[in-house]
Amino acid sequence: MSRISTFKRGGVHPADKKYLAKDSPIERLPLPAELIVSMSQHLGAPATCLKKKGDTVVKGEKIGTAASFISAEVHSPASGTVTEVRKVRLPSGVVADALVIKTDPEQPEMFTERFEWKDLSNEELLAQIKEMGIVGMGGATFPAHVKFNTGGKPVEALVVNGVECEPYLTADYRSMLERAEDTLEGIMILAKILNPKKIIIGVEHNKPDAIKHLEDVIAKKGYPIEVYDLKMKYPQGDEKQLLVATIGKEIPSGKLPLDVGGVVCNIGTAYAVFEAVVYHKPLIERVMTVTGEAITTPKNILAPLGTKASEIIAYCGGFNTENVDKLVSGGPMMGFAFADEDMPTLKGSSGLLCLKGEPLNTGVCVSCGKCVAHCPIGLMPNRMFRNISNAKYQEAMDLGLMDCKECGCCAFICPAHLPLVQGFKLGKKMGRKK
Ligand code: SF4
Ligand code: SF4
């Protein structure tokens, strides 16, 4: 039986716009002739590139290896030949090494043999997750083998994030409908590693069919998992807000979910763990939503990593207007705007938004206080922004700048359309430099 809850402080209610793509079942994108595979698709140090121009690669072969403790392996999404090693600018602005791979027209059939996992030790499971290059699929891209290695600390609850509170995005929703059984097995693999007292999946109230389907499969399998029906409120999918909504625990400033007994993992990560452990399949493709008012046919697609945005846009019928305001990697609240249509798909690419319309004109702060009232962390965005605008980075840090989740609630609600989140990103960078 599901229950309805949410987090308490702040939050906003943007129009969810999920109707554009929600009824589109996941389609596999035809393999592009060329892929651009970045060595930096995760939080932490970029992987060390293992290939050079002229090398042949086999689908699933490791082509980049973790360069430090917080880093991840990178595998080739297809068989082919490396035609170039070059720099690529990612949506976040980071410049990384990338392999350009000309793909073979014929690809091998792989990752069909099933492996048993119930007798594996936790160390063996974590090693397999690391070897397959699994990272958080909700956008944070934290290496999964690090996150799930709790060092024996007790876990009160494993909370699986099926919230997908970003407007427009429906990739997790489709995955919950179409891949529930395998995703739930992935959750049980994580439960074996973490030994939590409770396993919870949080899903927002606008996905009743996903909630019902998960509950049906859970009942059929007899898994000890509860589904929580969460009120629609952004940013419910942030781990801080999700832990308040599900287990009633606040993460104090500077602390981690594990410090309050929680481990949070995205639905897509659980599925990737399933494939890594059960089929020994590395993370070489992902489900993403291609949507927005400027794309002809919004879809949910399964795309090889390294696919260029231009290939994806063409597959979805191209733009339906000349008035494309911007392209965004991810959702409209926390995603990154980009202009280069050769931008490759990354492990954290949950969506490709093609937005229509005119950019908003910014005004001046009218001291309305709305940003303060809606900040889910309880910060004072107006004062932080004013300090950053005056290059007073330490003052902004003293107001809690480093606790800012860059969720965008303040910018969404601001009547002056101030670029608050861009300001906070800059302020953090400058503050760290100092
Ligand atoms: S972006 Fe930062 S300051 Fe603005 S509402 Fe979110 S957490 Fe608060
Ligand atoms: S919402 Fe915008 S205008 Fe209102 S106080 Fe905050 S920054 Fe100023």
Short mmCIF file of C-alpha atoms and ligand atoms in Angstrom, two decimals:
data_model
loop_
_atom_site.label_atom_id
_atom_site.label_comp_id
_atom_site.label_asym_id
_atom_site.label_seq_id
_atom_site.Cartn_x
_atom_site.Cartn_y
_atom_site.Cartn_z
CA MET A 1 0.00 0.00 0.00
CA SER A 2 1.53 3.34 -0.97
CA ARG A 3 1.43 6.49 1.19
CA ILE A 4 1.49 10.17 0.26
CA SER A 5 4.16 12.46 1.69
CA THR A 6 6.59 15.23 0.72
CA PHE A 7 9.37 17.44 2.10
CA LYS A 8 8.47 20.43 4.26
CA ARG A 9 10.60 23.50 3.47
CA GLY A 10 10.41 25.50 0.23
CA GLY A 11 10.03 24.02 -3.23
CA VAL A 12 8.13 25.11 -6.34
CA HIS A 13 5.50 23.73 -8.72
CA PRO A 14 6.63 24.20 -12.33
CA ALA A 15 4.30 22.91 -15.07
CA ASP A 16 5.46 19.32 -15.55
CA LYS A 17 5.12 19.19 -19.39
CA LYS A 18 5.54 15.43 -19.24
CA TYR A 19 2.60 14.92 -21.61
CA LEU A 20 4.95 15.63 -24.53
CA ALA A 21 6.86 12.33 -24.24
CA LYS A 22 5.23 10.20 -21.53
CA ASP A 23 3.34 7.94 -23.92
CA SER A 24 6.38 7.25 -26.10
CA PRO A 25 7.78 3.76 -25.33
CA ILE A 26 11.59 3.49 -25.20
CA GLU A 27 13.00 3.16 -28.75
CA ARG A 28 16.51 1.97 -29.49
CA LEU A 29 18.36 4.57 -31.58
CA PRO A 30 20.02 3.03 -34.65
CA LEU A 31 23.80 2.84 -34.10
CA PRO A 32 25.39 6.06 -35.43
CA ALA A 33 28.30 5.81 -37.89
CA GLU A 34 30.44 7.84 -35.48
CA LEU A 35 30.54 8.14 -31.68
CA ILE A 36 32.42 10.66 -29.52
CA VAL A 37 33.18 8.94 -26.22
CA SER A 38 34.33 11.26 -23.44
CA MET A 39 36.77 10.14 -20.74
CA SER A 40 34.92 12.42 -18.31
CA GLN A 41 31.39 11.11 -17.84
CA HIS A 42 31.39 10.95 -14.06
CA LEU A 43 32.08 13.01 -10.98
CA GLY A 44 35.76 12.91 -10.03
CA ALA A 45 38.94 12.47 -12.03
CA PRO A 46 38.53 11.81 -15.78
CA ALA A 47 39.42 8.25 -16.84
CA THR A 48 42.86 7.64 -18.35
CA CYS A 49 42.46 6.94 -22.06
CA LEU A 50 43.69 3.44 -23.05
CA LYS A 51 43.40 3.78 -26.85
CA LYS A 52 44.99 5.83 -29.61
CA LYS A 53 44.20 6.78 -33.19
CA GLY A 54 44.05 3.69 -35.46
CA ASP A 55 43.23 1.20 -32.66
CA THR A 56 40.31 -1.15 -33.14
CA VAL A 57 37.79 -1.49 -30.29
CA VAL A 58 35.23 -4.16 -29.46
CA LYS A 59 31.78 -3.36 -28.07
CA GLY A 60 32.02 -3.31 -24.26
CA GLU A 61 35.85 -3.18 -24.23
CA LYS A 62 37.42 -0.92 -21.62
CA ILE A 63 38.81 2.19 -23.36
CA GLY A 64 39.40 4.36 -20.30
CA THR A 65 40.36 3.38 -16.77
CA ALA A 66 39.59 5.07 -13.45
CA ALA A 67 42.38 7.52 -12.69
CA SER A 68 41.78 7.86 -8.94
CA PHE A 69 39.56 6.67 -6.09
CA ILE A 70 36.66 8.85 -7.29
CA SER A 71 36.63 8.06 -10.99
CA ALA A 72 35.05 5.44 -13.28
CA GLU A 73 35.87 3.01 -16.07
CA VAL A 74 34.77 3.90 -19.62
CA HIS A 75 33.85 1.25 -22.22
CA SER A 76 33.33 1.33 -25.95
CA PRO A 77 29.61 1.48 -26.82
CA ALA A 78 30.28 -0.28 -30.15
CA SER A 79 32.88 -2.18 -32.15
CA GLY A 80 34.86 -0.02 -34.58
CA THR A 81 38.04 1.97 -35.13
CA VAL A 82 39.41 4.99 -33.30
CA THR A 83 39.78 7.72 -35.93
CA GLU A 84 40.81 10.57 -33.62
CA VAL A 85 41.63 11.42 -30.03
CA ARG A 86 40.48 14.95 -29.36
CA LYS A 87 39.19 17.40 -26.81
CA VAL A 88 35.47 17.84 -26.36
CA ARG A 89 33.63 20.56 -24.42
CA LEU A 90 30.86 18.99 -22.35
CA PRO A 91 27.55 20.71 -21.44
CA SER A 92 28.94 21.52 -17.97
CA GLY A 93 31.73 23.51 -19.66
CA VAL A 94 34.40 20.93 -18.73
CA VAL A 95 36.85 20.14 -21.55
CA ALA A 96 37.78 16.44 -21.68
CA ASP A 97 39.67 13.94 -23.83
CA ALA A 98 37.41 11.92 -26.09
CA LEU A 99 37.78 9.07 -28.56
CA VAL A 100 36.09 9.44 -31.94
CA ILE A 101 35.03 5.92 -32.98
CA LYS A 102 33.94 4.98 -36.51
CA THR A 103 31.51 2.14 -35.81
CA ASP A 104 31.46 -1.15 -37.77
CA PRO A 105 28.27 -1.75 -39.77
CA GLU A 106 28.04 -5.25 -38.22
CA GLN A 107 28.01 -5.41 -34.43
CA PRO A 108 28.48 -8.52 -32.25
CA GLU A 109 25.56 -9.89 -30.21
CA MET A 110 26.75 -9.56 -26.61
CA PHE A 111 25.69 -9.59 -22.97
CA THR A 112 23.05 -12.29 -23.33
CA GLU A 113 24.42 -14.85 -20.83
CA ARG A 114 22.91 -14.62 -17.36
CA PHE A 115 25.19 -14.89 -14.28
CA GLU A 116 24.07 -15.80 -10.76
CA TRP A 117 24.81 -13.19 -8.08
CA LYS A 118 23.21 -14.40 -4.84
CA ASP A 119 26.36 -16.26 -3.69
CA LEU A 120 28.76 -13.40 -4.51
CA SER A 121 30.31 -11.50 -1.60
CA ASN A 122 29.73 -7.76 -1.20
CA GLU A 123 33.33 -7.15 -2.29
CA GLU A 124 32.75 -9.16 -5.48
CA LEU A 125 29.52 -7.29 -6.23
CA LEU A 126 31.16 -3.89 -5.69
CA ALA A 127 34.14 -4.93 -7.83
CA GLN A 128 31.77 -5.93 -10.64
CA ILE A 129 29.89 -2.61 -10.38
CA LYS A 130 33.22 -0.76 -10.55
CA GLU A 131 34.52 -2.85 -13.46
CA MET A 132 31.37 -2.11 -15.48
CA GLY A 133 31.77 1.66 -14.99
CA ILE A 134 28.46 2.24 -13.21
CA VAL A 135 27.76 5.78 -11.99
CA GLY A 136 24.69 7.56 -10.63
CA MET A 137 22.27 7.91 -13.55
CA GLY A 138 20.11 10.68 -12.10
CA GLY A 139 22.57 13.34 -13.22
CA ALA A 140 25.05 13.41 -10.33
CA THR A 141 27.19 10.63 -11.93
CA PHE A 142 28.95 9.76 -8.67
CA PRO A 143 30.87 6.47 -9.13
CA ALA A 144 28.51 3.76 -7.80
CA HIS A 145 31.17 1.45 -6.32
CA VAL A 146 32.25 4.32 -4.03
CA LYS A 147 28.73 5.35 -3.05
CA PHE A 148 27.59 1.81 -2.20
CA ASN A 149 30.72 0.94 -0.24
CA THR A 150 29.49 2.08 3.17
CA GLY A 151 32.42 0.59 5.08
CA GLY A 152 30.05 -1.40 7.28
CA LYS A 153 28.08 1.65 8.50
CA PRO A 154 24.47 0.68 9.31
CA VAL A 155 21.88 1.62 6.68
CA GLU A 156 18.40 2.37 7.91
CA ALA A 157 16.90 2.80 4.46
CA LEU A 158 17.81 2.31 0.84
CA VAL A 159 15.70 4.93 -0.91
CA VAL A 160 15.33 4.50 -4.66
CA ASN A 161 14.55 7.67 -6.54
CA GLY A 162 11.77 7.21 -9.06
CA VAL A 163 10.57 10.78 -8.52
CA GLU A 164 11.76 12.36 -11.78
CA CYS A 165 10.60 15.80 -10.59
CA GLU A 166 12.34 17.73 -13.40
CA PRO A 167 9.67 18.99 -15.83
CA TYR A 168 9.55 17.36 -19.31
CA LEU A 169 11.63 14.26 -18.42
CA THR A 170 9.97 10.84 -18.68
CA ALA A 171 12.92 8.44 -19.07
CA ASP A 172 12.63 7.08 -15.51
CA TYR A 173 8.85 6.89 -15.84
CA ARG A 174 9.12 4.75 -18.99
CA SER A 175 11.82 2.63 -17.36
CA MET A 176 9.58 1.94 -14.36
CA LEU A 177 6.80 0.83 -16.71
CA GLU A 178 8.93 -1.14 -19.16
CA ARG A 179 11.85 -2.45 -17.07
CA ALA A 180 10.33 -2.89 -13.61
CA GLU A 181 11.30 -6.54 -13.05
CA ASP A 182 14.98 -6.03 -13.91
CA THR A 183 15.16 -2.72 -12.03
CA LEU A 184 13.73 -4.37 -8.92
CA GLU A 185 16.32 -7.15 -9.20
CA GLY A 186 18.99 -4.41 -9.37
CA ILE A 187 17.52 -2.94 -6.16
CA MET A 188 17.75 -6.36 -4.48
CA ILE A 189 21.43 -6.60 -5.52
CA LEU A 190 22.03 -3.23 -3.83
CA ALA A 191 20.04 -4.41 -0.80
CA LYS A 192 22.36 -7.42 -0.50
CA ILE A 193 25.35 -5.06 -0.42
CA LEU A 194 23.82 -2.50 1.96
CA ASN A 195 21.64 -4.69 4.20
CA PRO A 196 19.16 -1.83 4.85
CA LYS A 197 16.35 -2.14 7.40
CA LYS A 198 13.91 -0.72 4.84
CA ILE A 199 13.80 -0.47 1.06
CA ILE A 200 11.65 2.34 -0.33
CA ILE A 201 10.97 3.54 -3.87
CA GLY A 202 9.77 7.16 -4.00
CA VAL A 203 7.58 8.04 -7.00
CA GLU A 204 5.67 11.30 -7.55
CA HIS A 205 1.91 11.32 -7.62
CA ASN A 206 1.77 12.18 -11.35
CA LYS A 207 2.85 8.59 -12.23
CA PRO A 208 0.03 6.45 -10.78
CA ASP A 209 0.45 3.72 -13.41
CA ALA A 210 4.17 3.37 -12.58
CA ILE A 211 3.34 3.13 -8.86
CA LYS A 212 0.70 0.47 -9.53
CA HIS A 213 2.99 -1.50 -11.85
CA LEU A 214 5.90 -1.47 -9.40
CA GLU A 215 3.60 -2.59 -6.58
CA ASP A 216 2.22 -5.43 -8.72
CA VAL A 217 5.69 -6.72 -9.63
CA ILE A 218 6.92 -6.34 -6.04
CA ALA A 219 3.94 -8.40 -4.82
CA LYS A 220 4.51 -11.06 -7.51
CA LYS A 221 8.19 -11.37 -6.59
CA GLY A 222 7.63 -11.11 -2.84
CA TYR A 223 10.31 -8.41 -2.46
CA PRO A 224 10.45 -6.45 0.83
CA ILE A 225 10.11 -3.10 -0.97
CA GLU A 226 7.59 -0.32 -0.27
CA VAL A 227 6.53 2.27 -2.84
CA TYR A 228 5.88 5.78 -1.49
CA ASP A 229 3.48 7.96 -3.45
CA LEU A 230 4.99 11.45 -3.11
CA LYS A 231 3.19 14.77 -3.61
CA MET A 232 4.32 16.65 -6.68
CA LYS A 233 6.80 19.29 -5.61
CA TYR A 234 10.17 20.26 -7.06
CA PRO A 235 12.96 19.33 -6.06
CA GLN A 236 11.53 16.17 -4.50
CA GLY A 237 14.13 14.09 -6.36
CA ASP A 238 17.06 15.73 -4.60
CA GLU A 239 18.43 13.29 -2.04
CA LYS A 240 18.02 15.80 0.81
CA GLN A 241 14.34 16.35 0.08
CA LEU A 242 13.73 12.69 -0.73
CA LEU A 243 15.07 11.54 2.63
CA VAL A 244 12.83 14.03 4.45
CA ALA A 245 9.82 12.88 2.40
CA THR A 246 10.47 9.15 2.92
CA ILE A 247 12.22 8.57 6.25
CA GLY A 248 11.75 12.00 7.86
CA LYS A 249 15.49 12.63 8.22
CA GLU A 250 17.22 15.98 7.53
CA ILE A 251 20.83 15.82 6.35
CA PRO A 252 22.74 18.48 8.33
CA SER A 253 24.96 20.95 6.46
CA GLY A 254 28.19 19.30 5.29
CA LYS A 255 26.95 15.76 6.02
CA LEU A 256 26.03 12.87 3.72
CA PRO A 257 22.84 10.77 3.51
CA LEU A 258 24.67 7.89 5.19
CA ASP A 259 25.25 10.09 8.24
CA VAL A 260 21.48 9.92 8.85
CA GLY A 261 21.24 6.24 7.84
CA GLY A 262 20.10 6.73 4.24
CA VAL A 263 21.47 5.66 0.87
CA VAL A 264 19.74 7.17 -2.16
CA CYS A 265 19.98 5.71 -5.64
CA ASN A 266 18.26 6.55 -8.90
CA ILE A 267 15.94 4.06 -10.68
CA GLY A 268 18.28 4.11 -13.70
CA THR A 269 21.28 3.29 -11.52
CA ALA A 270 19.48 0.24 -10.12
CA TYR A 271 18.85 -0.94 -13.70
CA ALA A 272 22.49 -0.34 -14.66
CA VAL A 273 23.59 -2.35 -11.59
CA PHE A 274 21.28 -5.17 -12.71
CA GLU A 275 22.84 -5.26 -16.18
CA ALA A 276 26.39 -5.01 -14.77
CA VAL A 277 25.95 -7.87 -12.31
CA VAL A 278 23.51 -10.17 -14.09
CA TYR A 279 24.73 -9.78 -17.71
CA HIS A 280 28.23 -8.37 -17.11
CA LYS A 281 27.21 -5.48 -19.33
CA PRO A 282 29.16 -2.23 -18.93
CA LEU A 283 27.43 1.15 -18.96
CA ILE A 284 27.51 1.84 -22.70
CA GLU A 285 24.02 3.17 -23.40
CA ARG A 286 21.24 4.96 -21.55
CA VAL A 287 17.57 5.89 -21.72
CA MET A 288 16.99 9.60 -22.26
CA THR A 289 14.02 11.82 -23.06
CA VAL A 290 14.18 13.95 -26.19
CA THR A 291 11.51 16.58 -25.76
CA GLY A 292 10.51 20.24 -25.65
CA GLU A 293 8.24 22.38 -27.79
CA ALA A 294 10.86 22.75 -30.55
CA ILE A 295 11.32 19.06 -31.44
CA THR A 296 9.00 17.48 -34.03
CA THR A 297 8.43 14.11 -32.31
CA PRO A 298 9.29 13.90 -28.60
CA LYS A 299 10.54 10.41 -27.69
CA ASN A 300 12.20 8.32 -25.02
CA ILE A 301 15.22 6.67 -26.60
CA LEU A 302 17.93 4.20 -25.71
CA ALA A 303 21.08 5.84 -27.09
CA PRO A 304 24.68 4.58 -27.19
CA LEU A 305 26.95 6.83 -25.12
CA GLY A 306 28.82 9.15 -27.44
CA THR A 307 25.86 9.77 -29.76
CA LYS A 308 25.88 13.34 -31.06
CA ALA A 309 22.90 15.57 -30.24
CA SER A 310 22.45 16.22 -34.00
CA GLU A 311 21.85 12.46 -34.62
CA ILE A 312 19.25 12.36 -31.86
CA ILE A 313 17.49 15.50 -33.07
CA ALA A 314 17.37 14.11 -36.63
CA TYR A 315 15.96 10.78 -35.35
CA CYS A 316 13.16 12.69 -33.63
CA GLY A 317 12.19 14.48 -36.84
CA GLY A 318 14.33 17.59 -36.43
CA PHE A 319 13.22 20.98 -35.14
CA ASN A 320 9.67 22.12 -35.90
CA THR A 321 10.60 25.82 -35.76
CA GLU A 322 13.38 28.25 -36.58
CA ASN A 323 12.76 29.87 -33.20
CA VAL A 324 14.79 27.41 -31.07
CA ASP A 325 15.59 29.24 -27.85
CA LYS A 326 18.08 26.72 -26.48
CA LEU A 327 19.20 23.11 -26.21
CA VAL A 328 19.55 21.72 -22.71
CA SER A 329 21.26 18.57 -21.53
CA GLY A 330 19.10 17.27 -18.66
CA GLY A 331 15.99 18.94 -17.29
CA PRO A 332 15.06 22.63 -17.49
CA MET A 333 15.69 23.29 -13.78
CA MET A 334 19.15 21.75 -13.31
CA GLY A 335 20.29 20.93 -16.84
CA PHE A 336 23.04 22.64 -18.82
CA ALA A 337 22.33 24.73 -21.91
CA PHE A 338 24.63 24.01 -24.85
CA ALA A 339 24.98 25.20 -28.42
CA ASP A 340 27.22 22.60 -30.13
CA GLU A 341 25.00 20.03 -31.88
CA ASP A 342 27.93 17.58 -31.88
CA MET A 343 27.63 17.37 -28.07
CA PRO A 344 27.88 13.65 -27.16
CA THR A 345 25.52 11.67 -24.93
CA LEU A 346 27.11 10.98 -21.52
CA LYS A 347 26.35 8.56 -18.69
CA GLY A 348 24.42 11.34 -16.92
CA SER A 349 22.40 12.55 -19.94
CA SER A 350 18.82 12.06 -18.75
CA GLY A 351 17.31 14.34 -21.37
CA LEU A 352 17.82 16.49 -24.43
CA LEU A 353 15.46 19.46 -24.32
CA CYS A 354 14.77 21.55 -27.37
CA LEU A 355 13.08 24.70 -26.11
CA LYS A 356 11.21 27.30 -28.12
CA GLY A 357 10.65 31.01 -27.50
CA GLU A 358 12.47 34.17 -26.58
CA PRO A 359 15.02 34.44 -23.76
CA LEU A 360 13.66 36.27 -20.68
CA ASN A 361 14.90 39.79 -19.96
CA THR A 362 16.44 40.20 -16.54
CA GLY A 363 15.56 43.10 -14.25
CA VAL A 364 16.74 44.16 -10.80
CA CYS A 365 16.01 42.60 -7.43
CA VAL A 366 12.80 44.01 -5.96
CA SER A 367 13.43 42.45 -2.53
CA CYS A 368 10.21 40.44 -2.70
CA GLY A 369 11.73 37.60 -0.65
CA LYS A 370 10.15 34.89 -2.81
CA CYS A 371 13.52 33.22 -3.41
CA VAL A 372 14.06 32.93 0.36
CA ALA A 373 10.59 31.49 0.92
CA HIS A 374 11.02 28.82 -1.76
CA CYS A 375 14.62 27.71 -1.16
CA PRO A 376 14.37 24.10 0.06
CA ILE A 377 17.66 24.43 1.93
CA GLY A 378 16.63 27.58 3.81
CA LEU A 379 19.23 29.87 2.23
CA MET A 380 18.99 33.56 1.30
CA PRO A 381 19.56 33.50 -2.47
CA ASN A 382 19.01 37.28 -2.87
CA ARG A 383 21.77 38.15 -0.39
CA MET A 384 24.16 35.51 -1.72
CA PHE A 385 23.63 36.77 -5.28
CA ARG A 386 24.18 40.39 -4.26
CA ASN A 387 27.47 39.47 -2.58
CA ILE A 388 28.66 37.44 -5.58
CA SER A 389 27.72 40.30 -7.93
CA ASN A 390 30.00 42.52 -5.82
CA ALA A 391 32.81 39.91 -5.81
CA LYS A 392 32.27 39.33 -2.07
CA TYR A 393 32.69 35.57 -2.32
CA GLN A 394 33.59 34.94 1.32
CA GLU A 395 30.45 36.78 2.45
CA ALA A 396 28.38 34.59 0.11
CA MET A 397 30.09 31.47 1.50
CA ASP A 398 29.33 32.65 5.04
CA LEU A 399 25.64 32.73 4.03
CA GLY A 400 25.81 29.01 3.11
CA LEU A 401 26.65 29.19 -0.60
CA MET A 402 28.33 25.77 -0.49
CA ASP A 403 25.06 24.18 0.75
CA CYS A 404 23.23 25.44 -2.37
CA LYS A 405 22.04 22.45 -4.44
CA GLU A 406 21.70 24.55 -7.60
CA CYS A 407 18.11 23.27 -7.80
CA GLY A 408 16.90 26.45 -9.50
CA CYS A 409 13.80 27.02 -7.30
CA CYS A 410 14.92 30.60 -6.55
CA ALA A 411 15.57 31.43 -10.21
CA PHE A 412 12.23 29.88 -11.22
CA ILE A 413 10.26 32.00 -8.76
CA CYS A 414 12.25 35.25 -9.15
CA PRO A 415 10.05 37.95 -10.81
CA ALA A 416 13.20 39.78 -11.99
CA HIS A 417 14.45 36.62 -13.80
CA LEU A 418 17.88 37.07 -12.21
CA PRO A 419 20.46 34.43 -13.24
CA LEU A 420 20.75 33.27 -9.65
CA VAL A 421 22.03 29.73 -10.27
CA GLN A 422 24.69 30.87 -12.75
CA GLY A 423 25.76 33.35 -10.08
CA PHE A 424 25.98 30.61 -7.42
CA LYS A 425 28.04 28.37 -9.73
CA LEU A 426 30.46 31.24 -10.32
CA GLY A 427 30.50 32.14 -6.64
CA LYS A 428 31.37 28.56 -5.63
CA LYS A 429 34.17 28.42 -8.19
CA MET A 430 35.64 31.73 -7.06
CA GLY A 431 35.15 30.86 -3.40
CA ARG A 432 37.00 27.54 -3.83
CA LYS A 433 39.86 29.35 -5.61
CA LYS A 434 40.18 31.76 -2.69
S1 SF4 B 1 19.47 27.08 -6.27
FE1 SF4 B 1 20.43 27.13 -4.24
S2 SF4 B 1 19.77 29.04 -3.33
FE2 SF4 B 1 18.44 28.66 -5.08
S3 SF4 B 1 16.66 27.59 -4.19
FE3 SF4 B 1 18.10 25.99 -4.87
S4 SF4 B 1 19.34 25.55 -3.06
FE4 SF4 B 1 18.31 27.51 -2.66
S1 SF4 B 2 13.02 36.51 -5.84
FE1 SF4 B 2 14.36 37.79 -7.14
S2 SF4 B 2 13.52 39.85 -6.91
FE2 SF4 B 2 12.67 38.64 -5.21
S3 SF4 B 2 14.14 38.93 -3.51
FE3 SF4 B 2 14.78 37.10 -4.59
S4 SF4 B 2 16.32 37.82 -6.05
FE4 SF4 B 2 15.15 39.63 -5.39
#
